Amino acid sequence: MIAPLRSARRRPLPHIGSRAASGLAALLIVFVLAACAKGKGAGAGGFKMPPVPVEVSEVTPQVVREQFHALGSIDADESVEIVSEISGKVVRLPFAEGGPIARGALLAQLDDSEAAADAARDEAQHKLASQNASRAEKLFETQAISRSSLEDAQANLRVAEAEEASASARLSKTRIRAPFSGVVGRRRVSPGTYLRAGDVITEVAKLDLMKVRFVAPEREMPHLRRGRAVEVTTPAVPGVTFPGEITVVDPIVDPDSRTVHVVARVRNSNRLLKSGMSGNVAVTLAEHAQALVVPDEAVFAQGNQSMVFVVNADSSVTGTPVELGIRDSSRVEILSGLTAGSRVVRAGHQKLFPGAKVMPMPEGGMGAPGAAPGAEAKPADAKPADAMKSTAATKPAAATKTPAAKGGDTK
C-alpha cells in the first residue's frame, strides 16, 4: 500500500540586501564599459570614414566689372521725315527704298515749270534794275539827275535782287534732297501725286550710330557721367554685344519717379540694331583687372562671416573666412582670404566640417548632364598634368558683375 504524499513546505528565498544589489549593479556597469571600450578599439582600428566626393574650383584671377543694369529703348542717332515745303505734283522719286542715301542726294522732284518761269522773270528784272542803277550813278556824277533819283534806282536794284533770290529759293524747293547720309525708308507717295506743304514723302535715318535711352534711379547719378562705358544687348539680336558710352545725363531728376534720363550712343556698323528695339543696358561703374574669382555657390555664411572650404594638399578641408567684392549670379570676387591657385569646394560642402577628407571632382563632375547612371566621376586630382597646364593657361572670359553685399551669402 502506497502512502499518500505530503505537501512540501515552501522555503522562503534568501533576502538580498541593498548593499549586495548595489555591488551587483556596479559590477554590471564595469562589464558593459569594458565591452564598449573593446568594441570601440576594434572599430577604430578596422573602419574609417570614406572621403566625401565634392566639386572643386580653382581660384583664378579674372576681369570683373561692377555694372548697373537698365532696360532702354533704341533709336536712330538721327531720324527725320522728309516733307515737301511747297505744294506741287511729284515728277520723280529717284531713290531705292531701304537703301543707302548720301547727303544732298535727290529724293523727290516736283513740277518746277511755274517756279522756273518766275525765277527767269525775276532774273531779268534784276538785270534791268542793275543797268538802271549803273546809269543813274553816271548821271548823278554829271549832276544830270538828283540824289533822290539815284536812290530810287538803287532801291529798285535791291528789290530786284530780293525777288530773284525768292524765286530761286522756290525753284530749289521743287527738288527735295537728303539732309544727311543714312538709310532711306519706304515711299509714302507715288509719281504724279499732288503734294501739299507738310506731306510726308519718306524717312531718312542714320543707323551707323544708335541712341539708347534709359532711366536710372537718382542714387546712381554720382556714377553716371559722360564717357562712361556701356554694353547693350537686345533679344532681337541674341549673342551680340554692342559697346558704347554715355553721352547725355539729364541734369533734372523727375520729381514723380525720382529717376534721371540718360542717353548712350553705340556703334551699329553692321546695322543690326533698328529704331524701336528694346535694349538691355549695362553701365560699367568699376572694373578690376586681376580679381580673384570663385563660383558663387562656393561661398556660405557662418554667422555674419562669409566662408569657403579650402581643399588642402592632403585632401582635407579648412573653413576659411573671406571678404567679398563684386558679384553676380555665378561668380563672386574675393578681396581677402584666398590666393591664386587655391582650390575651394564648389558643391557638396553641406556635409563637410573642418578637417574632413574629400575626394575632389572637377566642376560639373557630380551629376553632370549626360552622365551614365552609376558612372563614377574621375577625381580632379586624376586630371593629366598637360590638361591642368592648359586649363591654367587659358585666360578666363571677362565677367559682368553687380555690387556684392559684404555680409556673406546665405547658401
mmCIF file of C-alpha atoms in Angstrom:
data_model
loop_
_atom_site.group_PDB
_atom_site.id
_atom_site.type_symbol
_atom_site.label_atom_id
_atom_site.label_comp_id
_atom_site.label_asym_id
_atom_site.label_seq_id
_atom_site.Cartn_x
_atom_site.Cartn_y
_atom_site.Cartn_z
ATOM 1 C CA MET A 1 0.000 0.000 0.000
ATOM 2 C CA ILE A 2 1.434 3.276 -1.041
ATOM 3 C CA ALA A 3 1.494 6.054 1.469
ATOM 4 C CA PRO A 4 -0.024 9.384 0.441
ATOM 5 C CA LEU A 5 2.370 12.215 -0.486
ATOM 6 C CA ARG A 6 2.742 15.046 1.894
ATOM 7 C CA SER A 7 2.798 18.620 0.700
ATOM 8 C CA ALA A 8 6.295 20.066 0.861
ATOM 9 C CA ARG A 9 6.772 23.212 2.869
ATOM 10 C CA ARG A 10 7.908 26.159 0.794
ATOM 11 C CA ARG A 11 11.127 27.650 1.927
ATOM 12 C CA PRO A 12 11.493 31.401 1.608
ATOM 13 C CA LEU A 13 14.145 32.696 -0.837
ATOM 14 C CA PRO A 14 17.191 34.189 0.700
ATOM 15 C CA HIS A 15 16.885 38.015 1.024
ATOM 16 C CA ILE A 16 19.413 40.051 -0.909
ATOM 17 C CA GLY A 17 20.350 43.203 0.872
ATOM 18 C CA SER A 18 20.594 46.654 -0.668
ATOM 19 C CA ARG A 19 24.368 46.625 -0.399
ATOM 20 C CA ALA A 20 24.631 43.416 -2.362
ATOM 21 C CA ALA A 21 22.315 44.792 -5.073
ATOM 22 C CA SER A 22 24.416 47.963 -5.397
ATOM 23 C CA GLY A 23 27.545 45.883 -5.763
ATOM 24 C CA LEU A 24 25.977 43.753 -8.454
ATOM 25 C CA ALA A 25 24.858 46.860 -10.418
ATOM 26 C CA ALA A 26 28.350 48.333 -10.233
ATOM 27 C CA LEU A 27 29.804 45.063 -11.487
ATOM 28 C CA LEU A 28 27.426 45.096 -14.476
ATOM 29 C CA ILE A 29 28.339 48.704 -15.342
ATOM 30 C CA VAL A 30 32.033 47.874 -15.278
ATOM 31 C CA PHE A 31 31.430 44.899 -17.540
ATOM 32 C CA VAL A 32 29.428 46.980 -20.058
ATOM 33 C CA LEU A 33 32.048 49.748 -20.145
ATOM 34 C CA ALA A 34 34.783 47.223 -20.717
ATOM 35 C CA ALA A 35 32.833 45.650 -23.561
ATOM 36 C CA CYS A 36 32.184 49.063 -25.178
ATOM 37 C CA ALA A 37 35.818 50.013 -24.885
ATOM 38 C CA LYS A 38 36.826 46.772 -26.536
ATOM 39 C CA GLY A 39 34.318 47.283 -29.370
ATOM 40 C CA LYS A 40 35.447 50.868 -29.890
ATOM 41 C CA GLY A 41 39.024 49.911 -30.157
ATOM 42 C CA ALA A 42 38.170 47.294 -32.721
ATOM 43 C CA GLY A 43 36.136 49.811 -34.792
ATOM 44 C CA ALA A 44 38.855 52.451 -34.714
ATOM 45 C CA GLY A 45 41.366 50.044 -35.971
ATOM 46 C CA GLY A 46 39.176 48.402 -38.633
ATOM 47 C CA PHE A 47 36.858 51.169 -40.055
ATOM 48 C CA LYS A 48 37.425 54.707 -41.336
ATOM 49 C CA MET A 49 35.008 57.262 -42.792
ATOM 50 C CA PRO A 50 35.425 57.360 -46.594
ATOM 51 C CA PRO A 51 36.284 60.719 -48.225
ATOM 52 C CA VAL A 52 33.313 62.821 -49.306
ATOM 53 C CA PRO A 53 33.088 63.455 -53.075
ATOM 54 C CA VAL A 54 32.892 67.210 -53.762
ATOM 55 C CA GLU A 55 33.214 69.501 -56.763
ATOM 56 C CA VAL A 56 36.186 71.829 -56.563
ATOM 57 C CA SER A 57 37.040 75.045 -58.368
ATOM 58 C CA GLU A 58 40.393 76.761 -58.688
ATOM 59 C CA VAL A 59 40.744 80.374 -57.619
ATOM 60 C CA THR A 60 41.844 82.293 -60.724
ATOM 61 C CA PRO A 61 42.380 85.988 -61.490
ATOM 62 C CA GLN A 62 39.811 87.369 -63.905
ATOM 63 C CA VAL A 63 38.499 90.683 -65.161
ATOM 64 C CA VAL A 64 35.302 91.607 -63.317
ATOM 65 C CA ARG A 65 33.088 94.647 -63.696
ATOM 66 C CA GLU A 66 30.650 96.327 -61.370
ATOM 67 C CA GLN A 67 27.693 97.278 -63.535
ATOM 68 C CA PHE A 68 24.328 98.979 -63.331
ATOM 69 C CA HIS A 69 21.605 97.343 -65.442
ATOM 70 C CA ALA A 70 18.585 99.034 -67.011
ATOM 71 C CA LEU A 71 16.081 98.500 -69.813
ATOM 72 C CA GLY A 72 16.266 101.068 -72.599
ATOM 73 C CA SER A 73 14.782 101.991 -75.958
ATOM 74 C CA ILE A 74 16.895 102.078 -79.108
ATOM 75 C CA ASP A 75 16.533 104.892 -81.639
ATOM 76 C CA ALA A 76 18.488 106.085 -84.638
ATOM 77 C CA ASP A 77 21.042 108.753 -83.857
ATOM 78 C CA GLU A 78 19.417 110.994 -86.485
ATOM 79 C CA SER A 79 15.996 110.373 -87.978
ATOM 80 C CA VAL A 80 13.772 112.721 -89.955
ATOM 81 C CA GLU A 81 10.616 112.630 -92.035
ATOM 82 C CA ILE A 82 11.122 114.111 -95.475
ATOM 83 C CA VAL A 83 8.268 116.509 -96.303
ATOM 84 C CA SER A 84 7.525 118.974 -99.040
ATOM 85 C CA GLU A 85 7.745 122.648 -98.130
ATOM 86 C CA ILE A 86 5.613 123.742 -101.086
ATOM 87 C CA SER A 87 2.640 122.350 -102.943
ATOM 88 C CA GLY A 88 3.165 120.654 -106.262
ATOM 89 C CA LYS A 89 2.926 117.494 -108.322
ATOM 90 C CA VAL A 90 5.530 114.760 -107.860
ATOM 91 C CA VAL A 91 7.533 114.228 -111.040
ATOM 92 C CA ARG A 92 10.300 111.863 -109.873
ATOM 93 C CA LEU A 93 11.272 109.791 -106.813
ATOM 94 C CA PRO A 94 14.822 108.731 -107.746
ATOM 95 C CA PHE A 95 15.729 106.666 -104.658
ATOM 96 C CA ALA A 96 15.743 102.991 -103.767
ATOM 97 C CA GLU A 97 13.539 102.145 -100.808
ATOM 98 C CA GLY A 98 15.534 100.836 -97.845
ATOM 99 C CA GLY A 99 18.846 101.648 -99.496
ATOM 100 C CA PRO A 100 21.679 103.965 -98.510
ATOM 101 C CA ILE A 101 21.489 107.617 -99.360
ATOM 102 C CA ALA A 102 24.195 110.285 -99.430
ATOM 103 C CA ARG A 103 23.826 113.760 -98.061
ATOM 104 C CA GLY A 104 22.419 116.093 -100.725
ATOM 105 C CA ALA A 105 21.149 113.257 -102.939
ATOM 106 C CA LEU A 106 17.848 113.916 -104.728
ATOM 107 C CA LEU A 107 14.874 112.228 -103.070
ATOM 108 C CA ALA A 108 11.967 113.821 -104.926
ATOM 109 C CA GLN A 109 11.392 116.346 -107.691
ATOM 110 C CA LEU A 110 8.210 118.378 -108.041
ATOM 111 C CA ASP A 111 6.860 120.056 -111.136
ATOM 112 C CA ASP A 112 9.020 123.207 -111.460
ATOM 113 C CA SER A 113 7.667 124.783 -114.663
ATOM 114 C CA GLU A 114 5.942 127.668 -112.884
ATOM 115 C CA ALA A 115 8.755 128.193 -110.391
ATOM 116 C CA ALA A 116 11.345 128.174 -113.186
ATOM 117 C CA ALA A 117 9.379 130.826 -115.123
ATOM 118 C CA ASP A 118 9.152 133.042 -112.064
ATOM 119 C CA ALA A 119 12.874 132.648 -111.484
ATOM 120 C CA ALA A 120 13.673 133.602 -115.099
ATOM 121 C CA ARG A 121 11.427 136.674 -114.885
ATOM 122 C CA ASP A 122 12.965 137.868 -111.632
ATOM 123 C CA GLU A 123 16.424 137.286 -113.017
ATOM 124 C CA ALA A 124 15.636 139.534 -115.993
ATOM 125 C CA GLN A 125 14.200 142.223 -113.730
ATOM 126 C CA HIS A 126 17.298 142.063 -111.616
ATOM 127 C CA LYS A 127 19.469 142.553 -114.653
ATOM 128 C CA LEU A 128 17.401 145.551 -115.782
ATOM 129 C CA ALA A 129 17.486 147.119 -112.338
ATOM 130 C CA SER A 130 21.245 146.697 -112.220
ATOM 131 C CA GLN A 131 21.652 148.531 -115.547
ATOM 132 C CA ASN A 132 19.358 151.351 -114.409
ATOM 133 C CA ALA A 133 21.311 151.758 -111.206
ATOM 134 C CA SER A 134 24.613 151.971 -113.091
ATOM 135 C CA ARG A 135 23.185 154.560 -115.497
ATOM 136 C CA ALA A 136 21.798 156.629 -112.604
ATOM 137 C CA GLU A 137 25.211 156.717 -110.896
ATOM 138 C CA LYS A 138 26.841 158.132 -114.049
ATOM 139 C CA LEU A 139 24.123 160.721 -114.496
ATOM 140 C CA PHE A 140 24.399 161.780 -110.881
ATOM 141 C CA GLU A 141 28.152 162.314 -111.288
ATOM 142 C CA THR A 142 27.384 164.863 -114.049
ATOM 143 C CA GLN A 143 24.547 166.273 -111.914
ATOM 144 C CA ALA A 144 22.070 165.327 -114.617
ATOM 145 C CA ILE A 145 19.712 163.782 -112.027
ATOM 146 C CA SER A 146 19.037 164.465 -108.425
ATOM 147 C CA ARG A 147 20.194 162.338 -105.496
ATOM 148 C CA SER A 148 16.659 161.103 -104.880
ATOM 149 C CA SER A 149 16.542 159.695 -108.438
ATOM 150 C CA LEU A 150 19.805 157.874 -107.790
ATOM 151 C CA GLU A 151 18.473 156.456 -104.528
ATOM 152 C CA ASP A 152 15.297 155.277 -106.253
ATOM 153 C CA ALA A 153 17.336 153.386 -108.836
ATOM 154 C CA GLN A 154 19.470 151.782 -106.174
ATOM 155 C CA ALA A 155 16.373 150.751 -104.171
ATOM 156 C CA ASN A 156 14.832 149.185 -107.266
ATOM 157 C CA LEU A 157 18.019 147.173 -107.711
ATOM 158 C CA ARG A 158 17.833 145.819 -104.158
ATOM 159 C CA VAL A 159 14.176 144.864 -104.617
ATOM 160 C CA ALA A 160 15.002 143.051 -107.849
ATOM 161 C CA GLU A 161 17.816 141.169 -106.101
ATOM 162 C CA ALA A 162 15.453 140.062 -103.323
ATOM 163 C CA GLU A 163 12.778 138.935 -105.759
ATOM 164 C CA GLU A 164 15.311 136.934 -107.748
ATOM 165 C CA ALA A 165 16.570 135.246 -104.556
ATOM 166 C CA SER A 166 12.995 134.405 -103.533
ATOM 167 C CA ALA A 167 12.208 132.916 -106.932
ATOM 168 C CA SER A 168 15.421 130.923 -106.844
ATOM 169 C CA ALA A 169 14.540 129.549 -103.385
ATOM 170 C CA ARG A 170 11.079 128.495 -104.551
ATOM 171 C CA LEU A 171 12.647 126.757 -107.529
ATOM 172 C CA SER A 172 15.146 124.910 -105.327
ATOM 173 C CA LYS A 173 12.312 123.636 -103.085
ATOM 174 C CA THR A 174 10.933 121.696 -106.007
ATOM 175 C CA ARG A 175 13.963 119.432 -105.609
ATOM 176 C CA ILE A 176 13.925 117.702 -102.199
ATOM 177 C CA ARG A 177 17.294 116.348 -101.069
ATOM 178 C CA ALA A 178 18.608 114.181 -98.204
ATOM 179 C CA PRO A 179 19.707 116.314 -95.215
ATOM 180 C CA PHE A 180 22.392 113.780 -94.173
ATOM 181 C CA SER A 181 23.807 110.408 -95.160
ATOM 182 C CA GLY A 182 21.899 107.388 -93.949
ATOM 183 C CA VAL A 183 19.265 104.889 -94.983
ATOM 184 C CA VAL A 184 16.099 105.926 -96.798
ATOM 185 C CA GLY A 185 12.763 104.404 -95.852
ATOM 186 C CA ARG A 186 9.711 103.412 -97.870
ATOM 187 C CA ARG A 187 7.853 105.666 -100.252
ATOM 188 C CA ARG A 188 4.786 107.381 -98.873
ATOM 189 C CA VAL A 189 3.750 108.804 -102.272
ATOM 190 C CA SER A 190 3.988 107.889 -105.919
ATOM 191 C CA PRO A 191 4.969 109.894 -109.002
ATOM 192 C CA GLY A 192 2.023 112.011 -110.115
ATOM 193 C CA THR A 193 0.777 112.646 -106.589
ATOM 194 C CA TYR A 194 -0.109 116.239 -105.798
ATOM 195 C CA LEU A 195 1.629 117.145 -102.544
ATOM 196 C CA ARG A 196 0.645 119.847 -100.173
ATOM 197 C CA ALA A 197 3.138 121.550 -97.899
ATOM 198 C CA GLY A 198 3.910 119.241 -94.982
ATOM 199 C CA ASP A 199 3.013 115.947 -96.672
ATOM 200 C CA VAL A 200 5.494 113.162 -95.860
ATOM 201 C CA ILE A 201 7.432 111.652 -98.752
ATOM 202 C CA THR A 202 9.732 109.197 -96.922
ATOM 203 C CA GLU A 203 12.107 108.933 -93.933
ATOM 204 C CA VAL A 204 15.873 109.089 -93.666
ATOM 205 C CA ALA A 205 17.710 107.646 -90.649
ATOM 206 C CA LYS A 206 21.355 107.500 -89.667
ATOM 207 C CA LEU A 207 21.899 103.902 -88.480
ATOM 208 C CA ASP A 208 25.680 103.712 -88.128
ATOM 209 C CA LEU A 209 25.287 105.245 -84.678
ATOM 210 C CA MET A 210 22.320 104.477 -82.410
ATOM 211 C CA LYS A 211 20.933 106.191 -79.336
ATOM 212 C CA VAL A 212 19.817 104.167 -76.335
ATOM 213 C CA ARG A 213 17.536 105.991 -73.911
ATOM 214 C CA PHE A 214 17.046 104.665 -70.378
ATOM 215 C CA VAL A 215 16.344 105.898 -66.872
ATOM 216 C CA ALA A 216 18.348 105.405 -63.686
ATOM 217 C CA PRO A 217 17.448 105.988 -60.040
ATOM 218 C CA GLU A 218 18.718 109.194 -58.508
ATOM 219 C CA ARG A 219 21.148 107.320 -56.240
ATOM 220 C CA GLU A 220 23.151 106.338 -59.355
ATOM 221 C CA MET A 221 23.685 109.920 -60.513
ATOM 222 C CA PRO A 222 27.165 110.247 -58.917
ATOM 223 C CA HIS A 223 28.308 107.252 -61.021
ATOM 224 C CA LEU A 224 26.669 108.251 -64.312
ATOM 225 C CA ARG A 225 28.601 110.768 -66.371
ATOM 226 C CA ARG A 226 29.585 111.387 -69.969
ATOM 227 C CA GLY A 227 32.111 108.913 -71.278
ATOM 228 C CA ARG A 228 31.068 106.003 -69.036
ATOM 229 C CA ALA A 229 31.323 102.716 -70.934
ATOM 230 C CA VAL A 230 28.100 100.825 -71.628
ATOM 231 C CA GLU A 231 27.242 97.485 -73.205
ATOM 232 C CA VAL A 232 23.906 96.995 -74.952
ATOM 233 C CA THR A 233 22.230 93.715 -75.851
ATOM 234 C CA THR A 234 18.814 93.077 -77.335
ATOM 235 C CA PRO A 235 16.598 89.977 -77.643
ATOM 236 C CA ALA A 236 16.239 90.756 -81.345
ATOM 237 C CA VAL A 237 19.979 90.133 -81.909
ATOM 238 C CA PRO A 238 20.924 87.375 -79.445
ATOM 239 C CA GLY A 239 24.555 86.751 -78.657
ATOM 240 C CA VAL A 240 25.801 90.161 -79.857
ATOM 241 C CA THR A 241 27.007 92.913 -77.524
ATOM 242 C CA PHE A 242 27.184 96.498 -78.742
ATOM 243 C CA PRO A 243 29.718 98.673 -76.882
ATOM 244 C CA GLY A 244 29.223 102.394 -76.459
ATOM 245 C CA GLU A 245 29.341 105.232 -73.968
ATOM 246 C CA ILE A 246 27.068 107.657 -72.163
ATOM 247 C CA THR A 247 26.692 110.970 -73.999
ATOM 248 C CA VAL A 248 23.869 112.717 -72.112
ATOM 249 C CA VAL A 249 22.852 112.695 -68.441
ATOM 250 C CA ASP A 250 19.785 114.827 -67.845
ATOM 251 C CA PRO A 251 20.614 117.338 -65.068
ATOM 252 C CA ILE A 252 16.998 117.359 -63.858
ATOM 253 C CA VAL A 253 15.585 114.496 -61.769
ATOM 254 C CA ASP A 254 11.971 113.555 -62.441
ATOM 255 C CA PRO A 255 10.163 114.565 -59.214
ATOM 256 C CA ASP A 256 7.473 111.890 -59.674
ATOM 257 C CA SER A 257 9.655 108.817 -60.247
ATOM 258 C CA ARG A 258 12.928 110.131 -58.747
ATOM 259 C CA THR A 259 14.774 108.972 -61.828
ATOM 260 C CA VAL A 260 17.103 110.655 -64.296
ATOM 261 C CA HIS A 261 17.039 110.225 -68.075
ATOM 262 C CA VAL A 262 20.272 109.022 -69.687
ATOM 263 C CA VAL A 263 21.279 108.690 -73.338
ATOM 264 C CA ALA A 264 24.072 106.437 -74.557
ATOM 265 C CA ARG A 265 25.364 106.006 -78.096
ATOM 266 C CA VAL A 266 26.570 102.696 -79.520
ATOM 267 C CA ARG A 267 28.161 101.765 -82.817
ATOM 268 C CA ASN A 268 25.983 99.869 -85.296
ATOM 269 C CA SER A 269 28.426 99.149 -88.091
ATOM 270 C CA ASN A 270 26.516 96.112 -89.396
ATOM 271 C CA ARG A 271 23.182 97.900 -88.944
ATOM 272 C CA LEU A 272 21.764 95.065 -86.866
ATOM 273 C CA LEU A 273 20.049 97.473 -84.493
ATOM 274 C CA LYS A 274 16.827 99.119 -85.635
ATOM 275 C CA SER A 275 14.841 102.005 -84.261
ATOM 276 C CA GLY A 276 12.195 100.930 -81.782
ATOM 277 C CA MET A 277 14.031 97.879 -80.438
ATOM 278 C CA SER A 278 14.389 97.316 -76.717
ATOM 279 C CA GLY A 279 17.871 97.139 -75.252
ATOM 280 C CA ASN A 280 19.388 95.791 -72.051
ATOM 281 C CA VAL A 281 21.913 98.372 -70.920
ATOM 282 C CA ALA A 282 24.840 97.562 -68.633
ATOM 283 C CA VAL A 283 26.774 100.594 -67.391
ATOM 284 C CA THR A 284 30.270 99.794 -66.141
ATOM 285 C CA LEU A 285 30.801 101.564 -62.808
ATOM 286 C CA ALA A 286 34.093 99.899 -61.862
ATOM 287 C CA GLU A 287 36.476 97.367 -63.366
ATOM 288 C CA HIS A 288 39.020 95.130 -61.625
ATOM 289 C CA ALA A 289 41.537 93.597 -63.999
ATOM 290 C CA GLN A 290 43.144 90.921 -61.757
ATOM 291 C CA ALA A 291 40.379 89.977 -59.340
ATOM 292 C CA LEU A 292 40.366 86.581 -57.615
ATOM 293 C CA VAL A 293 37.069 84.921 -58.504
ATOM 294 C CA VAL A 294 35.275 81.820 -57.188
ATOM 295 C CA PRO A 295 31.850 80.358 -58.044
ATOM 296 C CA ASP A 296 29.045 81.975 -56.101
ATOM 297 C CA GLU A 297 27.823 78.636 -54.688
ATOM 298 C CA ALA A 298 31.206 78.018 -53.050
ATOM 299 C CA VAL A 299 30.516 80.769 -50.506
ATOM 300 C CA PHE A 300 28.370 80.064 -47.456
ATOM 301 C CA ALA A 301 27.515 82.038 -44.347
ATOM 302 C CA GLN A 302 28.606 81.233 -40.827
ATOM 303 C CA GLY A 303 27.016 83.824 -38.608
ATOM 304 C CA ASN A 304 27.950 87.205 -40.077
ATOM 305 C CA GLN A 305 31.068 85.835 -41.781
ATOM 306 C CA SER A 306 31.347 84.605 -45.362
ATOM 307 C CA MET A 307 33.235 81.307 -45.561
ATOM 308 C CA VAL A 308 34.632 78.844 -48.095
ATOM 309 C CA PHE A 309 36.101 75.375 -47.694
ATOM 310 C CA VAL A 310 39.687 75.269 -48.993
ATOM 311 C CA VAL A 311 40.986 71.885 -50.150
ATOM 312 C CA ASN A 312 44.453 71.183 -48.732
ATOM 313 C CA ALA A 313 47.207 69.098 -50.299
ATOM 314 C CA ASP A 314 46.218 66.049 -48.198
ATOM 315 C CA SER A 315 42.597 66.291 -49.428
ATOM 316 C CA SER A 316 41.373 67.670 -46.114
ATOM 317 C CA VAL A 317 39.331 70.852 -45.982
ATOM 318 C CA THR A 318 39.718 74.012 -43.955
ATOM 319 C CA GLY A 319 36.985 76.567 -43.360
ATOM 320 C CA THR A 320 38.403 79.919 -44.404
ATOM 321 C CA PRO A 321 36.741 83.327 -43.835
ATOM 322 C CA VAL A 322 36.737 85.570 -46.905
ATOM 323 C CA GLU A 323 35.807 89.142 -47.781
ATOM 324 C CA LEU A 324 33.566 89.537 -50.812
ATOM 325 C CA GLY A 325 33.653 92.166 -53.525
ATOM 326 C CA ILE A 326 31.812 92.378 -56.839
ATOM 327 C CA ARG A 327 29.439 89.519 -57.556
ATOM 328 C CA ASP A 328 26.668 88.313 -59.817
ATOM 329 C CA SER A 329 24.578 85.163 -60.029
ATOM 330 C CA SER A 330 27.515 82.931 -60.963
ATOM 331 C CA ARG A 331 30.768 84.447 -59.663
ATOM 332 C CA VAL A 332 31.975 86.422 -56.704
ATOM 333 C CA GLU A 333 35.173 88.406 -56.216
ATOM 334 C CA ILE A 334 37.344 87.555 -53.217
ATOM 335 C CA LEU A 335 39.024 90.608 -51.725
ATOM 336 C CA SER A 336 40.924 88.756 -48.977
ATOM 337 C CA GLY A 337 41.272 85.274 -47.539
ATOM 338 C CA LEU A 338 42.398 83.340 -50.625
ATOM 339 C CA THR A 339 45.326 83.263 -53.008
ATOM 340 C CA ALA A 340 45.503 82.453 -56.702
ATOM 341 C CA GLY A 341 45.756 78.721 -57.354
ATOM 342 C CA SER A 342 43.874 77.655 -54.218
ATOM 343 C CA ARG A 343 41.097 75.120 -54.619
ATOM 344 C CA VAL A 344 37.729 75.637 -52.971
ATOM 345 C CA VAL A 345 34.737 73.335 -52.613
ATOM 346 C CA ARG A 346 32.093 74.393 -55.093
ATOM 347 C CA ALA A 347 29.394 71.788 -54.424
ATOM 348 C CA GLY A 348 28.932 69.207 -51.683
ATOM 349 C CA HIS A 349 30.109 71.292 -48.730
ATOM 350 C CA GLN A 350 26.858 70.766 -46.794
ATOM 351 C CA LYS A 351 28.233 67.572 -45.171
ATOM 352 C CA LEU A 352 31.734 68.885 -44.548
ATOM 353 C CA PHE A 353 33.452 70.035 -41.390
ATOM 354 C CA PRO A 354 36.974 71.373 -40.802
ATOM 355 C CA GLY A 355 39.496 68.543 -41.218
ATOM 356 C CA ALA A 356 37.134 66.292 -43.201
ATOM 357 C CA LYS A 357 38.653 64.258 -46.035
ATOM 358 C CA VAL A 358 37.241 64.845 -49.513
ATOM 359 C CA MET A 359 37.551 63.315 -52.956
ATOM 360 C CA PRO A 360 37.901 66.325 -55.306
ATOM 361 C CA MET A 361 35.889 66.220 -58.513
ATOM 362 C CA PRO A 362 36.156 68.635 -61.452
ATOM 363 C CA GLU A 363 33.451 71.248 -61.932
ATOM 364 C CA GLY A 364 30.316 69.511 -63.202
ATOM 365 C CA GLY A 365 31.680 66.085 -62.224
ATOM 366 C CA MET A 366 28.883 65.419 -59.739
ATOM 367 C CA GLY A 367 25.631 64.853 -61.562
ATOM 368 C CA ALA A 368 26.987 66.146 -64.872
ATOM 369 C CA PRO A 369 24.356 66.237 -67.613
ATOM 370 C CA GLY A 370 24.564 63.238 -69.917
ATOM 371 C CA ALA A 371 26.464 61.053 -67.462
ATOM 372 C CA ALA A 372 25.510 57.389 -67.478
ATOM 373 C CA PRO A 373 23.637 56.157 -64.380
ATOM 374 C CA GLY A 374 26.041 54.781 -61.824
ATOM 375 C CA ALA A 375 29.043 56.124 -63.694
ATOM 376 C CA GLU A 376 31.776 57.256 -61.380
ATOM 377 C CA ALA A 377 33.242 60.694 -61.990
ATOM 378 C CA LYS A 378 37.014 60.946 -62.088
ATOM 379 C CA PRO A 379 38.623 62.845 -59.223
ATOM 380 C CA ALA A 380 40.000 66.262 -60.042
ATOM 381 C CA ASP A 381 43.435 65.116 -58.892
ATOM 382 C CA ALA A 382 43.441 62.453 -61.629
ATOM 383 C CA LYS A 383 43.498 65.054 -64.409
ATOM 384 C CA PRO A 384 46.602 64.737 -66.613
ATOM 385 C CA ALA A 385 49.362 67.246 -65.989
ATOM 386 C CA ASP A 386 49.212 68.656 -69.506
ATOM 387 C CA ALA A 387 45.452 69.197 -69.210
ATOM 388 C CA MET A 388 45.965 71.051 -65.918
ATOM 389 C CA LYS A 389 48.527 73.307 -67.571
ATOM 390 C CA SER A 390 46.197 74.014 -70.491
ATOM 391 C CA THR A 391 43.362 74.933 -68.146
ATOM 392 C CA ALA A 392 45.549 77.224 -66.074
ATOM 393 C CA ALA A 393 46.972 78.933 -69.145
ATOM 394 C CA THR A 394 43.587 79.738 -70.601
ATOM 395 C CA LYS A 395 42.588 83.304 -69.810
ATOM 396 C CA PRO A 396 39.054 83.399 -68.335
ATOM 397 C CA ALA A 397 36.459 85.494 -70.061
ATOM 398 C CA ALA A 398 35.531 88.841 -68.537
ATOM 399 C CA ALA A 399 32.536 88.570 -66.233
ATOM 400 C CA THR A 400 29.885 91.216 -65.819
ATOM 401 C CA LYS A 401 29.178 91.827 -62.160
ATOM 402 C CA THR A 402 26.898 93.672 -59.819
ATOM 403 C CA PRO A 403 27.807 95.055 -56.385
ATOM 404 C CA ALA A 404 28.156 92.430 -53.666
ATOM 405 C CA ALA A 405 26.964 92.766 -50.085
ATOM 406 C CA LYS A 406 29.817 92.054 -47.741
ATOM 407 C CA GLY A 407 27.668 90.328 -45.126
ATOM 408 C CA GLY A 408 28.056 86.926 -46.771
ATOM 409 C CA ASP A 409 25.865 84.602 -48.749
ATOM 410 C CA THR A 410 23.060 82.526 -47.296
ATOM 411 C CA LYS A 411 23.608 79.356 -49.241
#
